[in-house]
PDB file of C-alpha atoms in Angstrom:
ATOM      1  CA  MET A   1      60.846 -60.794  -9.188  1.00 48.00           C
ATOM      2  CA  SER A   2      61.456 -57.897 -11.580  1.00 47.00           C
ATOM      3  CA  ASP A   3      64.368 -57.706 -14.024  1.00 49.00           C
ATOM      4  CA  THR A   4      65.880 -54.903 -11.926  1.00 47.00           C
ATOM      5  CA  ASP A   5      65.774 -57.018  -8.769  1.00 47.00           C
ATOM      6  CA  SER A   6      67.199 -59.974 -10.675  1.00 47.00           C
ATOM      7  CA  ARG A   7      70.132 -57.886 -11.932  1.00 45.00           C
ATOM      8  CA  ALA A   8      70.765 -56.534  -8.416  1.00 44.00           C
ATOM      9  CA  PHE A   9      70.848 -60.045  -7.001  1.00 43.00           C
ATOM     10  CA  ARG A  10      73.393 -61.093  -9.631  1.00 48.00           C
ATOM     11  CA  THR A  11      75.696 -58.176  -8.809  1.00 42.00           C
ATOM     12  CA  PRO A  12      79.004 -59.644  -7.603  1.00 44.00           C
ATOM     13  CA  SER A  13      79.637 -59.273  -3.885  1.00 44.00           C
ATOM     14  CA  TRP A  14      82.682 -57.051  -4.367  1.00 41.00           C
ATOM     15  CA  ALA A  15      80.546 -54.487  -6.176  1.00 41.00           C
ATOM     16  CA  ARG A  16      77.835 -54.298  -3.540  1.00 45.00           C
ATOM     17  CA  PRO A  17      78.016 -51.590  -0.863  1.00 46.00           C
ATOM     18  CA  VAL A  18      78.910 -52.486   2.700  1.00 50.00           C
ATOM     19  CA  PRO A  19      75.628 -53.546   4.362  1.00 48.00           C
ATOM     20  CA  GLU A  20      74.042 -50.646   6.200  1.00 51.00           C
ATOM     21  CA  GLY A  21      73.645 -50.762   9.953  1.00 47.00           C
ATOM     22  CA  ALA A  22      70.324 -51.874  11.463  1.00 61.00           C
ATOM     23  CA  GLY A  23      69.098 -48.340  11.984  1.00 73.00           C
ATOM     24  CA  ALA A  24      70.654 -46.141  14.642  1.00 84.00           C
ATOM     25  CA  ALA A  25      71.793 -49.130  16.707  1.00 86.00           C
ATOM     26  CA  GLY A  26      73.811 -50.532  13.816  1.00 83.00           C
ATOM     27  CA  ARG A  27      75.466 -47.206  13.126  1.00 89.00           C
ATOM     28  CA  VAL A  28      76.361 -46.788  16.789  1.00 94.00           C
ATOM     29  CA  LEU A  29      77.832 -50.299  16.984  1.00 95.00           C
ATOM     30  CA  LEU A  30      79.871 -49.835  13.829  1.00 95.00           C
ATOM     31  CA  GLY A  31      81.050 -46.460  15.063  1.00 96.00           C
ATOM     32  CA  ALA A  32      82.032 -47.969  18.410  1.00 97.00           C
ATOM     33  CA  PHE A  33      83.966 -50.688  16.571  1.00 98.00           C
ATOM     34  CA  ALA A  34      85.816 -48.008  14.600  1.00 97.00           C
ATOM     35  CA  VAL A  35      86.620 -46.054  17.794  1.00 98.00           C
ATOM     36  CA  ALA A  36      87.880 -49.188  19.568  1.00 98.00           C
ATOM     37  CA  THR A  37      90.006 -50.027  16.525  1.00 98.00           C
ATOM     38  CA  ALA A  38      91.503 -46.540  16.446  1.00 98.00           C
ATOM     39  CA  LEU A  39      92.222 -46.691  20.181  1.00 98.00           C
ATOM     40  CA  ASP A  40      93.878 -50.084  19.885  1.00 98.00           C
ATOM     41  CA  LEU A  41      96.030 -49.206  16.888  1.00 98.00           C
ATOM     42  CA  GLY A  42      96.889 -45.800  18.327  1.00 98.00           C
ATOM     43  CA  SER A  43      97.934 -47.442  21.593  1.00 98.00           C
ATOM     44  CA  LEU A  44     100.215 -49.824  19.723  1.00 97.00           C
ATOM     45  CA  LEU A  45     101.812 -46.989  17.796  1.00 97.00           C
ATOM     46  CA  ALA A  46     102.322 -45.005  21.003  1.00 96.00           C
ATOM     47  CA  GLY A  47     103.638 -47.983  22.930  1.00 95.00           C
ATOM     48  CA  TRP A  48     100.776 -47.651  25.446  1.00 97.00           C
ATOM     49  CA  HIS A  49     100.292 -51.271  26.508  1.00 96.00           C
ATOM     50  CA  LEU A  50      97.363 -50.583  28.829  1.00 97.00           C
ATOM     51  CA  GLY A  51      95.401 -48.983  25.994  1.00 97.00           C
ATOM     52  CA  HIS A  52      95.917 -52.098  23.884  1.00 97.00           C
ATOM     53  CA  VAL A  53      94.867 -54.376  26.759  1.00 97.00           C
ATOM     54  CA  LEU A  54      91.705 -52.330  27.253  1.00 97.00           C
ATOM     55  CA  ALA A  55      90.756 -51.891  23.592  1.00 98.00           C
ATOM     56  CA  LYS A  56      91.603 -55.258  22.048  1.00 98.00           C
ATOM     57  CA  PRO A  57      88.985 -57.280  23.975  1.00 98.00           C
ATOM     58  CA  LEU A  58      86.274 -54.882  22.760  1.00 98.00           C
ATOM     59  CA  LEU A  59      86.882 -55.317  19.037  1.00 98.00           C
ATOM     60  CA  MET A  60      85.231 -58.632  18.207  1.00 98.00           C
ATOM     61  CA  PRO A  61      82.275 -58.238  20.626  1.00 98.00           C
ATOM     62  CA  LEU A  62      81.417 -54.933  18.948  1.00 98.00           C
ATOM     63  CA  LEU A  63      81.712 -56.484  15.500  1.00 98.00           C
ATOM     64  CA  VAL A  64      79.609 -59.431  16.671  1.00 97.00           C
ATOM     65  CA  ALA A  65      76.936 -57.063  17.979  1.00 97.00           C
ATOM     66  CA  TYR A  66      76.914 -55.296  14.621  1.00 96.00           C
ATOM     67  CA  VAL A  67      76.526 -58.462  12.552  1.00 96.00           C
ATOM     68  CA  ILE A  68      73.810 -59.711  14.905  1.00 95.00           C
ATOM     69  CA  ALA A  69      71.971 -56.459  14.225  1.00 93.00           C
ATOM     70  CA  ARG A  70      72.299 -57.338  10.543  1.00 91.00           C
ATOM     71  CA  ARG A  71      70.812 -60.798  11.211  1.00 89.00           C
ATOM     72  CA  ALA A  72      74.075 -62.539  10.425  1.00 93.00           C
ATOM     73  CA  PRO A  73      74.338 -66.311   9.956  1.00 94.00           C
ATOM     74  CA  ARG A  74      75.193 -68.153  13.154  1.00 95.00           C
ATOM     75  CA  LEU A  75      78.408 -69.478  11.634  1.00 97.00           C
ATOM     76  CA  LEU A  76      79.657 -65.936  11.091  1.00 97.00           C
ATOM     77  CA  ILE A  77      78.865 -65.036  14.696  1.00 97.00           C
ATOM     78  CA  ALA A  78      80.649 -68.187  15.877  1.00 98.00           C
ATOM     79  CA  ALA A  79      83.712 -67.447  13.726  1.00 98.00           C
ATOM     80  CA  LEU A  80      84.023 -63.951  15.190  1.00 98.00           C
ATOM     81  CA  LEU A  81      83.536 -65.216  18.746  1.00 98.00           C
ATOM     82  CA  PHE A  82      86.279 -67.786  18.278  1.00 98.00           C
ATOM     83  CA  GLY A  83      88.432 -64.930  16.989  1.00 98.00           C
ATOM     84  CA  TRP A  84      87.651 -63.082  20.211  1.00 98.00           C
ATOM     85  CA  GLY A  85      88.803 -66.110  22.192  1.00 98.00           C
ATOM     86  CA  GLY A  86      92.060 -66.060  20.274  1.00 97.00           C
ATOM     87  CA  ASP A  87      92.449 -62.335  20.891  1.00 98.00           C
ATOM     88  CA  LEU A  88      92.113 -62.800  24.638  1.00 97.00           C
ATOM     89  CA  ALA A  89      94.530 -65.729  24.746  1.00 97.00           C
ATOM     90  CA  LEU A  90      97.221 -63.847  22.832  1.00 95.00           C
ATOM     91  CA  LEU A  91      97.166 -61.050  25.395  1.00 95.00           C
ATOM     92  CA  PHE A  92      99.191 -63.437  27.585  1.00 91.00           C
ATOM     93  CA  ASP A  93     102.835 -63.942  26.666  1.00 85.00           C
ATOM     94  CA  ALA A  94     103.178 -67.691  27.242  1.00 85.00           C
ATOM     95  CA  ASP A  95     103.405 -70.784  25.036  1.00 85.00           C
ATOM     96  CA  PRO A  96     100.210 -72.383  26.447  1.00 91.00           C
ATOM     97  CA  ALA A  97      98.293 -69.170  25.754  1.00 94.00           C
ATOM     98  CA  PHE A  98      99.699 -69.095  22.210  1.00 94.00           C
ATOM     99  CA  LEU A  99      98.494 -72.651  21.580  1.00 95.00           C
ATOM    100  CA  ILE A 100      95.067 -71.920  23.077  1.00 96.00           C
ATOM    101  CA  GLY A 101      94.765 -68.828  20.926  1.00 96.00           C
ATOM    102  CA  MET A 102      95.807 -70.720  17.820  1.00 97.00           C
ATOM    103  CA  GLY A 103      93.225 -73.399  18.589  1.00 97.00           C
ATOM    104  CA  SER A 104      90.481 -70.806  19.015  1.00 98.00           C
ATOM    105  CA  PHE A 105      91.352 -69.128  15.730  1.00 98.00           C
ATOM    106  CA  ALA A 106      91.450 -72.562  14.059  1.00 98.00           C
ATOM    107  CA  ALA A 107      87.894 -73.231  15.235  1.00 98.00           C
ATOM    108  CA  GLY A 108      86.900 -69.881  13.752  1.00 98.00           C
ATOM    109  CA  HIS A 109      88.454 -70.843  10.420  1.00 98.00           C
ATOM    110  CA  VAL A 110      86.409 -74.037  10.389  1.00 98.00           C
ATOM    111  CA  CYS A 111      83.268 -71.946  10.900  1.00 97.00           C
ATOM    112  CA  TYR A 112      84.295 -69.689   8.029  1.00 98.00           C
ATOM    113  CA  LEU A 113      84.993 -72.656   5.756  1.00 97.00           C
ATOM    114  CA  VAL A 114      81.539 -74.102   6.374  1.00 96.00           C
ATOM    115  CA  LEU A 115      79.987 -70.657   5.924  1.00 96.00           C
ATOM    116  CA  PHE A 116      81.689 -70.164   2.552  1.00 95.00           C
ATOM    117  CA  GLY A 117      80.040 -73.325   1.236  1.00 91.00           C
ATOM    118  CA  ARG A 118      80.892 -74.694  -2.185  1.00 86.00           C
ATOM    119  CA  GLY A 119      80.964 -71.494  -4.193  1.00 86.00           C
ATOM    120  CA  ARG A 120      83.355 -71.293  -7.113  1.00 89.00           C
ATOM    121  CA  THR A 121      86.938 -70.192  -6.659  1.00 92.00           C
ATOM    122  CA  HIS A 122      89.664 -69.814  -9.273  1.00 92.00           C
ATOM    123  CA  PRO A 123      92.048 -72.808  -9.508  1.00 93.00           C
ATOM    124  CA  ALA A 124      94.990 -70.492 -10.186  1.00 96.00           C
ATOM    125  CA  LEU A 125      94.320 -68.724  -6.904  1.00 96.00           C
ATOM    126  CA  GLY A 126      94.336 -72.069  -5.152  1.00 95.00           C
ATOM    127  CA  GLY A 127      97.691 -72.869  -6.716  1.00 97.00           C
ATOM    128  CA  ALA A 128      99.116 -69.542  -5.567  1.00 97.00           C
ATOM    129  CA  TYR A 129      97.920 -70.126  -2.025  1.00 97.00           C
ATOM    130  CA  ALA A 130      99.345 -73.665  -2.059  1.00 97.00           C
ATOM    131  CA  LEU A 131     102.747 -72.372  -3.136  1.00 98.00           C
ATOM    132  CA  ALA A 132     102.619 -69.678  -0.469  1.00 97.00           C
ATOM    133  CA  LEU A 133     101.770 -72.268   2.177  1.00 97.00           C
ATOM    134  CA  VAL A 134     104.540 -74.673   1.249  1.00 98.00           C
ATOM    135  CA  GLY A 135     107.120 -71.914   0.852  1.00 97.00           C
ATOM    136  CA  THR A 136     106.256 -70.171   4.109  1.00 97.00           C
ATOM    137  CA  VAL A 137     106.210 -73.331   6.210  1.00 97.00           C
ATOM    138  CA  ALA A 138     109.472 -74.522   4.645  1.00 97.00           C
ATOM    139  CA  LEU A 139     111.196 -71.213   5.354  1.00 97.00           C
ATOM    140  CA  LEU A 140     109.889 -70.944   8.909  1.00 97.00           C
ATOM    141  CA  TRP A 141     110.334 -74.591   9.905  1.00 97.00           C
ATOM    142  CA  GLY A 142     113.927 -74.518  11.056  1.00 96.00           C
ATOM    143  CA  ASP A 143     113.480 -71.294  13.040  1.00 97.00           C
ATOM    144  CA  LEU A 144     110.314 -72.278  14.891  1.00 96.00           C
ATOM    145  CA  PRO A 145     110.548 -73.843  18.366  1.00 95.00           C
ATOM    146  CA  ALA A 146     110.473 -77.621  17.932  1.00 95.00           C
ATOM    147  CA  ASP A 147     107.264 -78.077  19.921  1.00 94.00           C
ATOM    148  CA  LEU A 148     105.432 -75.511  17.764  1.00 95.00           C
ATOM    149  CA  ARG A 149     106.413 -76.764  14.305  1.00 96.00           C
ATOM    150  CA  ILE A 150     103.624 -79.302  13.832  1.00 97.00           C
ATOM    151  CA  PRO A 151     100.868 -77.133  15.369  1.00 96.00           C
ATOM    152  CA  VAL A 152     101.922 -74.129  13.294  1.00 96.00           C
ATOM    153  CA  ALA A 153     102.070 -76.212  10.096  1.00 97.00           C
ATOM    154  CA  GLY A 154      98.614 -77.676  10.724  1.00 97.00           C
ATOM    155  CA  TYR A 155      97.157 -74.302  11.578  1.00 98.00           C
ATOM    156  CA  SER A 156      98.764 -72.769   8.492  1.00 98.00           C
ATOM    157  CA  LEU A 157      97.093 -75.377   6.284  1.00 98.00           C
ATOM    158  CA  LEU A 158      93.672 -74.588   7.760  1.00 98.00           C
ATOM    159  CA  LEU A 159      94.249 -70.825   7.586  1.00 98.00           C
ATOM    160  CA  THR A 160      95.362 -70.999   3.959  1.00 98.00           C
ATOM    161  CA  ALA A 161      92.324 -73.081   3.044  1.00 97.00           C
ATOM    162  CA  MET A 162      90.079 -70.463   4.680  1.00 98.00           C
ATOM    163  CA  ALA A 163      91.851 -67.621   2.886  1.00 97.00           C
ATOM    164  CA  TYR A 164      91.472 -69.378  -0.463  1.00 97.00           C
ATOM    165  CA  ARG A 165      87.830 -70.356   0.037  1.00 97.00           C
ATOM    166  CA  SER A 166      86.890 -66.853   1.228  1.00 97.00           C
ATOM    167  CA  SER A 167      87.087 -65.709  -2.385  1.00 95.00           C
ATOM    168  CA  ALA A 168      83.930 -67.744  -3.046  1.00 95.00           C
ATOM    169  CA  LEU A 169      81.971 -64.838  -1.523  1.00 94.00           C
ATOM    170  CA  GLY A 170      83.600 -62.198  -3.685  1.00 94.00           C
ATOM    171  CA  LEU A 171      86.519 -59.816  -3.630  1.00 95.00           C
ATOM    172  CA  ARG A 172      85.740 -58.203  -0.279  1.00 96.00           C
ATOM    173  CA  ALA A 173      85.706 -61.478   1.641  1.00 97.00           C
ATOM    174  CA  GLY A 174      88.653 -62.708  -0.433  1.00 97.00           C
ATOM    175  CA  LEU A 175      90.697 -59.689   0.633  1.00 98.00           C
ATOM    176  CA  GLY A 176      89.703 -60.378   4.212  1.00 98.00           C
ATOM    177  CA  GLY A 177      90.965 -63.932   3.959  1.00 98.00           C
ATOM    178  CA  ALA A 178      94.241 -62.782   2.414  1.00 98.00           C
ATOM    179  CA  LEU A 179      94.771 -60.188   5.167  1.00 98.00           C
ATOM    180  CA  PHE A 180      94.071 -62.794   7.845  1.00 98.00           C
ATOM    181  CA  LEU A 181      96.770 -64.966   6.306  1.00 98.00           C
ATOM    182  CA  LEU A 182      99.165 -62.011   6.211  1.00 98.00           C
ATOM    183  CA  SER A 183      98.456 -61.096   9.836  1.00 98.00           C
ATOM    184  CA  ASP A 184      99.111 -64.595  11.128  1.00 97.00           C
ATOM    185  CA  THR A 185     102.203 -64.937   8.958  1.00 97.00           C
ATOM    186  CA  LEU A 186     103.576 -61.821  10.655  1.00 97.00           C
ATOM    187  CA  ILE A 187     102.922 -63.487  14.022  1.00 96.00           C
ATOM    188  CA  ALA A 188     104.708 -66.644  12.866  1.00 96.00           C
ATOM    189  CA  THR A 189     107.774 -64.697  11.738  1.00 97.00           C
ATOM    190  CA  GLY A 190     107.916 -63.130  15.191  1.00 95.00           C
ATOM    191  CA  VAL A 191     107.738 -66.559  16.842  1.00 95.00           C
ATOM    192  CA  ALA A 192     110.535 -67.676  14.525  1.00 95.00           C
ATOM    193  CA  ASP A 193     112.555 -64.636  15.648  1.00 95.00           C
ATOM    194  CA  TRP A 194     112.873 -63.211  12.143  1.00 96.00           C
ATOM    195  CA  PRO A 195     113.616 -59.481  11.643  1.00 95.00           C
ATOM    196  CA  GLN A 196     110.434 -57.465  12.114  1.00 94.00           C
ATOM    197  CA  LEU A 197     108.949 -54.242  10.829  1.00 92.00           C
ATOM    198  CA  PRO A 198     108.927 -51.286  13.223  1.00 94.00           C
ATOM    199  CA  ARG A 199     105.958 -51.667  15.606  1.00 95.00           C
ATOM    200  CA  PRO A 200     105.158 -55.231  14.462  1.00 96.00           C
ATOM    201  CA  ASP A 201     102.144 -55.508  16.794  1.00 97.00           C
ATOM    202  CA  PHE A 202     100.562 -52.548  14.994  1.00 98.00           C
ATOM    203  CA  TRP A 203     100.807 -54.238  11.595  1.00 98.00           C
ATOM    204  CA  ILE A 204      99.551 -57.536  12.997  1.00 98.00           C
ATOM    205  CA  MET A 205      96.481 -55.907  14.528  1.00 98.00           C
ATOM    206  CA  ALA A 206      95.830 -53.581  11.582  1.00 98.00           C
ATOM    207  CA  THR A 207      95.740 -56.463   9.111  1.00 98.00           C
ATOM    208  CA  TYR A 208      93.781 -58.671  11.529  1.00 98.00           C
ATOM    209  CA  VAL A 209      91.027 -56.144  12.286  1.00 98.00           C
ATOM    210  CA  ALA A 210      90.700 -55.293   8.597  1.00 98.00           C
ATOM    211  CA  ALA A 211      90.511 -59.016   7.817  1.00 98.00           C
ATOM    212  CA  GLN A 212      87.708 -59.719  10.267  1.00 98.00           C
ATOM    213  CA  TYR A 213      85.756 -56.658   9.147  1.00 98.00           C
ATOM    214  CA  LEU A 214      86.073 -57.562   5.461  1.00 98.00           C
ATOM    215  CA  LEU A 215      85.187 -61.197   6.097  1.00 98.00           C
ATOM    216  CA  ALA A 216      82.157 -60.213   8.161  1.00 97.00           C
ATOM    217  CA  THR A 217      80.789 -57.636   5.734  1.00 95.00           C
ATOM    218  CA  GLY A 218      81.731 -59.819   2.777  1.00 95.00           C
ATOM    219  CA  ALA A 219      79.712 -62.673   4.263  1.00 94.00           C
ATOM    220  CA  LEU A 220      76.792 -60.350   5.053  1.00 92.00           C
ATOM    221  CA  ALA A 221      76.488 -58.896   1.552  1.00 79.00           C
ATOM    222  CA  PRO A 222      75.284 -62.048  -0.267  1.00 62.00           C
ATOM    223  CA  THR A 223      73.193 -63.056   2.754  1.00 56.00           C
ATOM    224  CA  GLN A 224      71.413 -59.700   2.766  1.00 52.00           C
ATOM    225  CA  ALA A 225      70.937 -59.816  -1.010  1.00 48.00           C
ATOM    226  CA  TYR A 226      69.412 -63.293  -0.757  1.00 46.00           C
ATOM    227  CA  ARG A 227      67.098 -62.223   2.073  1.00 50.00           C
ATOM    228  CA  ARG A 228      65.933 -59.166   0.134  1.00 48.00           C
ATOM    229  CA  THR A 229      65.231 -61.357  -2.907  1.00 46.00           C
ATOM    230  CA  VAL A 230      63.208 -63.850  -0.868  1.00 39.00           C
ATOM    231  CA  ILE A 231      61.162 -61.038   0.677  1.00 38.00           C
ATOM    232  CA  GLN A 232      60.599 -59.449  -2.728  1.00 42.00           C
ATOM    233  CA  ASP A 233      59.477 -62.775  -4.214  1.00 45.00           C
ATOM    234  CA  SER A 234      57.073 -63.393  -1.342  1.00 46.00           C
ATOM    235  CA  THR A 235      55.416 -59.996  -1.832  1.00 48.00           C
ATOM    236  CA  ASN A 236      55.022 -60.328  -5.607  1.00 52.00           C
TER     237      ASN A 236
END
């Protein structure tokens, strides 16, 4: 491996470009994901519920198709598919659907945690996330329905761990983890009947879609760099 290739491989993940699509198919899939995202967010802003119902189920399958085109790790594909399961469940306004959706997202977080491996993360960041977890759960506890307090607390612990560990893959994935935490915190404040921003569903979906995209591309960047290095070494 040349010195140039070695330096490129050591480039931190946040400084690497977003992985390019797998030819024309990848560009089409990423473009379709962007169109579906715009349709979903636009529908939420316009109060067009049918548009949201039609667009939301398309988001994760399109992102999954894109990462498959990029030869993504199976754990990343699984994490996104579990996210899709959560998306579908939360289209139904009922407590059982909320719990099913939370369970599906939790399974996705486990996939992400395993995918992130044992890379280094800053202890101070872990402390900040721990304080955020304890403070948020403590503030929400009394306002949450009694039967949701324990599930929400357990889910929050897993989500916070995922958000913290995502930084092991670099800034892009770390931002994705942080946005995922923000998105689900907005959902929790709605369940607790706290005052909400105008169009709360828009902000929840905007942060969620950005989170999944950043996590996916953040996980792809080091994987693609490693694959390129292995190929380069095998040809030298």
